[in-house]
Amino acid sequence: MPADTRNVFTVDLEEWFHVCGVGGALAPENWDRLPARVEQTTRTLLDLLDTIQVRATFFVVGWVGDRYPRLIETVLAGGHEIGSHGYHHARVYDLGPDAFRQDLRASIRALAAAGAARVTMFRAPEWSINDRSFWALQTLVEEGVTLDASMAPIKLVGAVTYPRHPHVRLTPAGPITEVPPLVVDRFRQVMPMGWGWGLRMSSPQRVLRAIDAVNRAGIPAVLMVHPWEFDPDPPRVRLPARLQFAHYFRLSGFRERLRDVLRGAPFGHIGDMAGVSLAE
Ligand SMILES: [Zn+2]
């Protein structure tokens, strides 16, 4: 990999209760009454990034941007980039084409009002651009988005056949760059080494070996975390088993393990990905 090419560190900036498809106590109409944690947990993460001098790409939920414009200012002042993570943190295929476009526009407006002009990057909640919603890539291009980071090469939320490297996808409205998250093959399964339980359960040494392996193939490793993964005392709610695991598995010590990963390899935001060749 060229020396000026870095791995990519991304943050999906959302509240602990932004969980797709659960409803009930965590439905959007209740969000303003739930304990607010995002400001505190994001500041913990920003302090870590400041200490180790890593700039990241933050995909921000519009609802958060509307309520915490100062937090968005702080993210920008730290040299980080801002992209959209939707307004109501809804899955793209649940929204459908018209509601997706409205939700995307609302998120971009909210982020612009908070100081993030010209949002051109997007990540779908729960990696929800997949075979059920490829139409969304065209919508993104039509709304001024040039880079998407929503397609996970993993069965549960995407498909193992999706490319594992940054690449250009063609839509009727024009091209869009797709930047997938890091996965590895393990025990005949594809594992999310770069995010979620896969990142939290792995030792820093194992993650760094995986990053080194993809870097040797000329590919930047893309990591993703949420602010709520750094909450020392996260509010506990009952979730379906799969989500329970994704949300609460091995949070303890994660900040320290992540620090060791970020110190062990060169990381930057998506804008730093210069030198990466984009195969179609
Ligand atoms: Zn999310």
mmCIF file of C-alpha atoms and ligand atoms in Angstrom:
data_model
loop_
_atom_site.group_PDB
_atom_site.id
_atom_site.type_symbol
_atom_site.label_atom_id
_atom_site.label_comp_id
_atom_site.label_asym_id
_atom_site.label_seq_id
_atom_site.Cartn_x
_atom_site.Cartn_y
_atom_site.Cartn_z
ATOM 1 C CA MET A 1 0.000 0.000 0.000
ATOM 2 C CA PRO A 2 1.363 3.488 -0.763
ATOM 3 C CA ALA A 3 2.790 5.227 2.306
ATOM 4 C CA ASP A 4 0.274 8.086 1.999
ATOM 5 C CA THR A 5 -2.701 5.740 2.082
ATOM 6 C CA ARG A 6 -4.321 5.365 5.469
ATOM 7 C CA ASN A 7 -6.869 3.124 7.002
ATOM 8 C CA VAL A 8 -10.217 4.743 7.705
ATOM 9 C CA PHE A 9 -11.817 5.353 11.070
ATOM 10 C CA THR A 10 -15.544 6.092 11.083
ATOM 11 C CA VAL A 11 -18.131 6.825 13.769
ATOM 12 C CA ASP A 12 -21.894 6.379 13.466
ATOM 13 C CA LEU A 13 -22.965 9.277 15.683
ATOM 14 C CA GLU A 14 -26.290 8.271 17.208
ATOM 15 C CA GLU A 15 -27.988 7.853 20.599
ATOM 16 C CA TRP A 16 -27.969 4.528 22.451
ATOM 17 C CA PHE A 17 -31.696 4.198 21.682
ATOM 18 C CA HIS A 18 -31.314 4.523 17.912
ATOM 19 C CA VAL A 19 -31.960 0.846 17.278
ATOM 20 C CA CYS A 20 -33.590 -0.129 13.983
ATOM 21 C CA GLY A 21 -36.957 -1.835 13.906
ATOM 22 C CA VAL A 22 -37.683 -2.297 17.629
ATOM 23 C CA GLY A 23 -40.492 0.239 18.278
ATOM 24 C CA GLY A 24 -42.164 0.202 21.693
ATOM 25 C CA ALA A 25 -40.308 2.198 24.349
ATOM 26 C CA LEU A 26 -37.572 3.029 21.810
ATOM 27 C CA ALA A 27 -39.948 4.318 19.086
ATOM 28 C CA PRO A 28 -39.087 7.807 17.712
ATOM 29 C CA GLU A 29 -42.036 9.483 19.489
ATOM 30 C CA ASN A 30 -40.400 8.534 22.825
ATOM 31 C CA TRP A 31 -36.820 9.611 22.016
ATOM 32 C CA ASP A 32 -37.082 13.022 23.686
ATOM 33 C CA ARG A 33 -38.089 11.353 26.979
ATOM 34 C CA LEU A 34 -35.270 8.776 27.119
ATOM 35 C CA PRO A 35 -32.012 9.389 29.037
ATOM 36 C CA ALA A 36 -29.675 11.435 26.817
ATOM 37 C CA ARG A 37 -26.132 10.015 26.602
ATOM 38 C CA VAL A 38 -24.825 11.001 23.174
ATOM 39 C CA GLU A 39 -23.123 14.238 24.186
ATOM 40 C CA GLN A 40 -21.118 12.688 26.997
ATOM 41 C CA THR A 41 -20.184 9.500 25.129
ATOM 42 C CA THR A 42 -19.197 11.368 21.951
ATOM 43 C CA ARG A 43 -16.979 13.705 23.973
ATOM 44 C CA THR A 44 -15.236 10.657 25.479
ATOM 45 C CA LEU A 45 -14.562 9.395 21.978
ATOM 46 C CA LEU A 46 -13.449 12.835 20.726
ATOM 47 C CA ASP A 47 -10.984 13.106 23.634
ATOM 48 C CA LEU A 48 -9.501 9.735 22.693
ATOM 49 C CA LEU A 49 -9.156 10.733 19.024
ATOM 50 C CA ASP A 50 -7.587 14.039 20.048
ATOM 51 C CA THR A 51 -5.076 12.312 22.340
ATOM 52 C CA ILE A 52 -3.917 9.891 19.654
ATOM 53 C CA GLN A 53 -4.234 12.423 16.801
ATOM 54 C CA VAL A 54 -6.648 10.491 14.614
ATOM 55 C CA ARG A 55 -9.168 12.319 12.435
ATOM 56 C CA ALA A 56 -12.348 10.413 11.686
ATOM 57 C CA THR A 57 -15.441 10.499 9.495
ATOM 58 C CA PHE A 58 -18.610 10.942 11.588
ATOM 59 C CA PHE A 59 -21.873 9.743 10.033
ATOM 60 C CA VAL A 60 -24.379 11.731 12.064
ATOM 61 C CA VAL A 61 -28.076 11.036 12.661
ATOM 62 C CA GLY A 62 -29.982 14.219 11.679
ATOM 63 C CA TRP A 63 -32.101 14.022 14.831
ATOM 64 C CA VAL A 64 -28.878 14.319 16.862
ATOM 65 C CA GLY A 65 -27.653 17.215 14.701
ATOM 66 C CA ASP A 66 -30.883 19.107 15.354
ATOM 67 C CA ARG A 67 -30.609 18.720 19.120
ATOM 68 C CA TYR A 68 -26.832 19.055 19.639
ATOM 69 C CA PRO A 69 -25.463 21.615 17.161
ATOM 70 C CA ARG A 70 -22.628 22.436 19.601
ATOM 71 C CA LEU A 71 -21.531 18.808 19.502
ATOM 72 C CA ILE A 72 -21.400 18.929 15.693
ATOM 73 C CA GLU A 73 -19.337 22.133 15.945
ATOM 74 C CA THR A 74 -16.912 20.337 18.261
ATOM 75 C CA VAL A 75 -16.608 17.407 15.850
ATOM 76 C CA LEU A 76 -15.807 19.786 12.972
ATOM 77 C CA ALA A 77 -13.392 21.843 15.105
ATOM 78 C CA GLY A 78 -11.464 18.612 15.796
ATOM 79 C CA GLY A 79 -10.709 18.250 12.079
ATOM 80 C CA HIS A 80 -13.198 15.416 11.569
ATOM 81 C CA GLU A 81 -15.536 14.987 8.604
ATOM 82 C CA ILE A 82 -19.332 14.844 8.688
ATOM 83 C CA GLY A 83 -21.592 12.583 6.658
ATOM 84 C CA SER A 84 -25.265 11.625 7.023
ATOM 85 C CA HIS A 85 -26.585 8.584 8.903
ATOM 86 C CA GLY A 86 -30.225 9.384 8.016
ATOM 87 C CA TYR A 87 -32.576 11.598 10.006
ATOM 88 C CA HIS A 88 -34.654 9.053 11.969
ATOM 89 C CA HIS A 89 -32.151 6.179 11.862
ATOM 90 C CA ALA A 90 -34.543 3.999 9.842
ATOM 91 C CA ARG A 91 -33.516 1.152 7.540
ATOM 92 C CA VAL A 92 -33.475 2.201 3.884
ATOM 93 C CA TYR A 93 -35.527 -0.789 2.691
ATOM 94 C CA ASP A 94 -38.145 -0.141 5.386
ATOM 95 C CA LEU A 95 -38.520 3.499 4.280
ATOM 96 C CA GLY A 96 -38.919 2.847 0.552
ATOM 97 C CA PRO A 97 -37.844 5.293 -2.194
ATOM 98 C CA ASP A 98 -39.958 8.367 -1.371
ATOM 99 C CA ALA A 99 -39.594 8.306 2.411
ATOM 100 C CA PHE A 100 -35.862 7.575 2.056
ATOM 101 C CA ARG A 101 -35.389 10.686 -0.071
ATOM 102 C CA GLN A 102 -37.308 12.833 2.443
ATOM 103 C CA ASP A 103 -35.380 11.358 5.394
ATOM 104 C CA LEU A 104 -32.056 11.958 3.606
ATOM 105 C CA ARG A 105 -32.965 15.564 2.779
ATOM 106 C CA ALA A 106 -34.061 16.206 6.385
ATOM 107 C CA SER A 107 -30.738 14.841 7.676
ATOM 108 C CA ILE A 108 -28.681 16.980 5.279
ATOM 109 C CA ARG A 109 -30.706 20.084 6.265
ATOM 110 C CA ALA A 110 -30.181 19.366 9.971
ATOM 111 C CA LEU A 111 -26.433 18.884 9.525
ATOM 112 C CA ALA A 112 -26.152 22.053 7.428
ATOM 113 C CA ALA A 113 -27.975 24.007 10.151
ATOM 114 C CA ALA A 114 -25.458 22.619 12.651
ATOM 115 C CA GLY A 115 -22.556 23.889 10.537
ATOM 116 C CA ALA A 116 -21.778 20.939 8.253
ATOM 117 C CA ALA A 117 -22.202 22.462 4.826
ATOM 118 C CA ARG A 118 -22.307 20.265 1.720
ATOM 119 C CA VAL A 119 -22.751 16.759 3.095
ATOM 120 C CA THR A 120 -21.575 14.349 0.369
ATOM 121 C CA MET A 121 -21.154 11.112 2.340
ATOM 122 C CA PHE A 122 -23.753 8.679 3.649
ATOM 123 C CA ARG A 123 -23.987 5.516 5.709
ATOM 124 C CA ALA A 124 -27.330 3.747 6.039
ATOM 125 C CA PRO A 125 -28.544 2.675 9.484
ATOM 126 C CA GLU A 126 -27.859 -1.053 10.004
ATOM 127 C CA TRP A 127 -25.955 -1.266 6.664
ATOM 128 C CA SER A 128 -29.378 -1.266 5.001
ATOM 129 C CA ILE A 129 -28.354 -0.663 1.409
ATOM 130 C CA ASN A 130 -28.348 -4.208 0.078
ATOM 131 C CA ASP A 131 -30.174 -6.346 -2.486
ATOM 132 C CA ARG A 132 -33.489 -5.016 -1.142
ATOM 133 C CA SER A 133 -32.621 -1.358 -1.703
ATOM 134 C CA PHE A 134 -30.043 -0.798 -4.468
ATOM 135 C CA TRP A 135 -32.358 1.913 -5.861
ATOM 136 C CA ALA A 136 -31.111 4.055 -2.956
ATOM 137 C CA LEU A 137 -27.670 4.527 -4.570
ATOM 138 C CA GLN A 138 -29.310 6.469 -7.416
ATOM 139 C CA THR A 139 -31.281 8.569 -4.909
ATOM 140 C CA LEU A 140 -28.051 9.394 -3.076
ATOM 141 C CA VAL A 141 -26.388 10.600 -6.282
ATOM 142 C CA GLU A 142 -29.461 12.684 -7.169
ATOM 143 C CA GLU A 143 -29.267 14.344 -3.740
ATOM 144 C CA GLY A 144 -25.596 15.279 -4.096
ATOM 145 C CA VAL A 145 -23.996 12.351 -2.264
ATOM 146 C CA THR A 146 -20.805 11.090 -3.929
ATOM 147 C CA LEU A 147 -19.698 8.475 -1.400
ATOM 148 C CA ASP A 148 -21.646 5.709 0.334
ATOM 149 C CA ALA A 149 -20.441 3.422 3.123
ATOM 150 C CA SER A 150 -23.554 1.279 3.613
ATOM 151 C CA MET A 151 -22.846 -2.073 1.949
ATOM 152 C CA ALA A 152 -21.534 -4.683 4.380
ATOM 153 C CA PRO A 153 -19.923 -7.800 2.838
ATOM 154 C CA ILE A 154 -21.562 -10.035 5.427
ATOM 155 C CA LYS A 155 -24.639 -12.243 5.323
ATOM 156 C CA LEU A 156 -26.674 -10.908 8.241
ATOM 157 C CA VAL A 157 -27.088 -7.364 6.883
ATOM 158 C CA GLY A 158 -25.629 -7.507 3.357
ATOM 159 C CA ALA A 159 -24.071 -10.282 1.256
ATOM 160 C CA VAL A 160 -20.706 -12.053 1.367
ATOM 161 C CA THR A 161 -20.391 -11.436 -2.385
ATOM 162 C CA TYR A 162 -20.201 -7.632 -1.998
ATOM 163 C CA PRO A 163 -16.704 -6.230 -2.697
ATOM 164 C CA ARG A 164 -14.398 -5.787 0.301
ATOM 165 C CA HIS A 165 -12.509 -2.841 -1.174
ATOM 166 C CA PRO A 166 -13.499 0.738 -2.048
ATOM 167 C CA HIS A 167 -14.990 0.758 -5.530
ATOM 168 C CA VAL A 168 -17.153 2.808 -7.882
ATOM 169 C CA ARG A 169 -20.739 1.757 -8.586
ATOM 170 C CA LEU A 170 -22.641 3.103 -11.567
ATOM 171 C CA THR A 171 -26.218 4.337 -11.194
ATOM 172 C CA PRO A 172 -28.535 5.915 -13.814
ATOM 173 C CA ALA A 173 -27.850 9.290 -12.135
ATOM 174 C CA GLY A 174 -24.055 8.874 -12.175
ATOM 175 C CA PRO A 175 -21.252 7.080 -10.307
ATOM 176 C CA ILE A 176 -20.931 6.734 -6.531
ATOM 177 C CA THR A 177 -17.952 5.528 -4.518
ATOM 178 C CA GLU A 178 -18.721 2.637 -2.170
ATOM 179 C CA VAL A 179 -16.503 2.144 0.901
ATOM 180 C CA PRO A 180 -17.215 -1.156 2.721
ATOM 181 C CA PRO A 181 -16.266 -1.982 6.334
ATOM 182 C CA LEU A 182 -13.524 -4.471 7.288
ATOM 183 C CA VAL A 183 -14.465 -8.143 7.456
ATOM 184 C CA VAL A 184 -12.326 -11.289 7.747
ATOM 185 C CA ASP A 185 -12.879 -14.992 7.052
ATOM 186 C CA ARG A 186 -12.908 -17.038 10.208
ATOM 187 C CA PHE A 187 -14.141 -20.592 10.864
ATOM 188 C CA ARG A 188 -15.787 -20.602 7.403
ATOM 189 C CA GLN A 189 -17.770 -17.520 8.377
ATOM 190 C CA VAL A 190 -17.317 -13.880 7.479
ATOM 191 C CA MET A 191 -16.758 -11.910 10.654
ATOM 192 C CA PRO A 192 -17.180 -8.130 11.202
ATOM 193 C CA MET A 193 -13.599 -7.515 12.374
ATOM 194 C CA GLY A 194 -13.919 -3.777 11.799
ATOM 195 C CA TRP A 195 -17.069 -3.032 13.788
ATOM 196 C CA GLY A 196 -19.616 -4.187 16.345
ATOM 197 C CA TRP A 197 -19.127 -7.384 18.327
ATOM 198 C CA GLY A 198 -16.340 -8.537 15.970
ATOM 199 C CA LEU A 199 -14.201 -5.512 16.798
ATOM 200 C CA ARG A 200 -15.071 -5.558 20.495
ATOM 201 C CA MET A 201 -14.323 -9.248 21.029
ATOM 202 C CA SER A 202 -10.981 -9.265 19.178
ATOM 203 C CA SER A 203 -7.650 -8.441 20.774
ATOM 204 C CA PRO A 204 -5.902 -5.366 19.318
ATOM 205 C CA GLN A 205 -3.166 -7.683 18.028
ATOM 206 C CA ARG A 206 -5.671 -9.760 16.078
ATOM 207 C CA VAL A 207 -7.336 -6.663 14.607
ATOM 208 C CA LEU A 208 -3.953 -5.218 13.634
ATOM 209 C CA ARG A 209 -2.962 -8.487 11.924
ATOM 210 C CA ALA A 210 -6.201 -8.351 9.906
ATOM 211 C CA ILE A 211 -5.543 -4.717 8.977
ATOM 212 C CA ASP A 212 -1.991 -5.563 7.924
ATOM 213 C CA ALA A 213 -3.278 -8.397 5.739
ATOM 214 C CA VAL A 214 -5.710 -6.194 3.795
ATOM 215 C CA ASN A 215 -3.158 -3.370 3.570
ATOM 216 C CA ARG A 216 -0.715 -5.799 1.938
ATOM 217 C CA ALA A 217 -3.374 -6.342 -0.731
ATOM 218 C CA GLY A 218 -3.527 -2.552 -1.244
ATOM 219 C CA ILE A 219 -6.836 -2.138 0.556
ATOM 220 C CA PRO A 220 -7.529 0.340 3.381
ATOM 221 C CA ALA A 221 -9.247 -1.182 6.408
ATOM 222 C CA VAL A 222 -12.448 0.659 7.352
ATOM 223 C CA LEU A 223 -13.444 0.593 11.029
ATOM 224 C CA MET A 224 -16.697 1.801 12.610
ATOM 225 C CA VAL A 225 -17.733 2.471 16.198
ATOM 226 C CA HIS A 226 -20.713 4.101 17.964
ATOM 227 C CA PRO A 227 -20.457 6.598 20.849
ATOM 228 C CA TRP A 228 -22.677 4.317 22.982
ATOM 229 C CA GLU A 229 -19.954 1.663 22.931
ATOM 230 C CA PHE A 230 -17.948 3.993 25.210
ATOM 231 C CA ASP A 231 -20.663 4.469 27.825
ATOM 232 C CA PRO A 232 -19.347 3.361 31.236
ATOM 233 C CA ASP A 233 -22.907 2.737 32.403
ATOM 234 C CA PRO A 234 -25.213 2.245 29.395
ATOM 235 C CA PRO A 235 -28.981 2.296 30.004
ATOM 236 C CA ARG A 236 -30.155 -1.314 29.732
ATOM 237 C CA VAL A 237 -33.211 -2.207 27.712
ATOM 238 C CA ARG A 238 -34.602 -5.544 26.624
ATOM 239 C CA LEU A 239 -33.802 -6.160 22.942
ATOM 240 C CA PRO A 240 -34.250 -9.168 20.635
ATOM 241 C CA ALA A 241 -31.361 -11.652 21.160
ATOM 242 C CA ARG A 242 -29.380 -10.665 18.065
ATOM 243 C CA LEU A 243 -29.560 -6.960 18.948
ATOM 244 C CA GLN A 244 -28.841 -7.660 22.605
ATOM 245 C CA PHE A 245 -25.538 -9.235 21.525
ATOM 246 C CA ALA A 246 -24.718 -6.475 19.034
ATOM 247 C CA HIS A 247 -25.322 -3.781 21.648
ATOM 248 C CA TYR A 248 -23.973 -5.091 24.903
ATOM 249 C CA PHE A 249 -21.382 -7.778 24.135
ATOM 250 C CA ARG A 250 -17.992 -6.995 25.714
ATOM 251 C CA LEU A 251 -18.204 -3.221 26.102
ATOM 252 C CA SER A 252 -15.831 -3.408 29.056
ATOM 253 C CA GLY A 253 -12.321 -2.203 28.199
ATOM 254 C CA PHE A 254 -13.282 -1.342 24.622
ATOM 255 C CA ARG A 255 -11.904 2.189 24.818
ATOM 256 C CA GLU A 256 -8.444 0.862 25.723
ATOM 257 C CA ARG A 257 -8.497 -1.875 23.069
ATOM 258 C CA LEU A 258 -9.573 0.620 20.409
ATOM 259 C CA ARG A 259 -6.823 3.023 21.459
ATOM 260 C CA ASP A 260 -4.249 0.258 20.940
ATOM 261 C CA VAL A 261 -5.662 -0.530 17.484
ATOM 262 C CA LEU A 262 -5.625 3.117 16.412
ATOM 263 C CA ARG A 263 -2.058 3.529 17.660
ATOM 264 C CA GLY A 264 -0.911 0.389 15.868
ATOM 265 C CA ALA A 265 -1.650 1.410 12.274
ATOM 266 C CA PRO A 266 -2.074 4.665 10.300
ATOM 267 C CA PHE A 267 -5.671 5.936 10.403
ATOM 268 C CA GLY A 268 -7.476 8.941 8.985
ATOM 269 C CA HIS A 269 -10.870 10.007 7.729
ATOM 270 C CA ILE A 270 -12.307 9.117 4.340
ATOM 271 C CA GLY A 271 -10.913 12.325 2.850
ATOM 272 C CA ASP A 272 -7.423 10.958 3.591
ATOM 273 C CA MET A 273 -7.927 7.929 1.348
ATOM 274 C CA ALA A 274 -5.767 9.468 -1.378
ATOM 275 C CA GLY A 275 -3.921 6.956 -3.475
ATOM 276 C CA VAL A 276 -6.535 4.208 -3.304
ATOM 277 C CA SER A 277 -7.342 2.909 -6.754
ATOM 278 C CA LEU A 278 -11.060 2.450 -7.283
ATOM 279 C CA ALA A 279 -11.903 -0.601 -9.345
ATOM 280 C CA GLU A 280 -15.349 -0.647 -10.906
HETATM 281 ZN ZN ZN B 1 -26.646 3.503 13.261
#
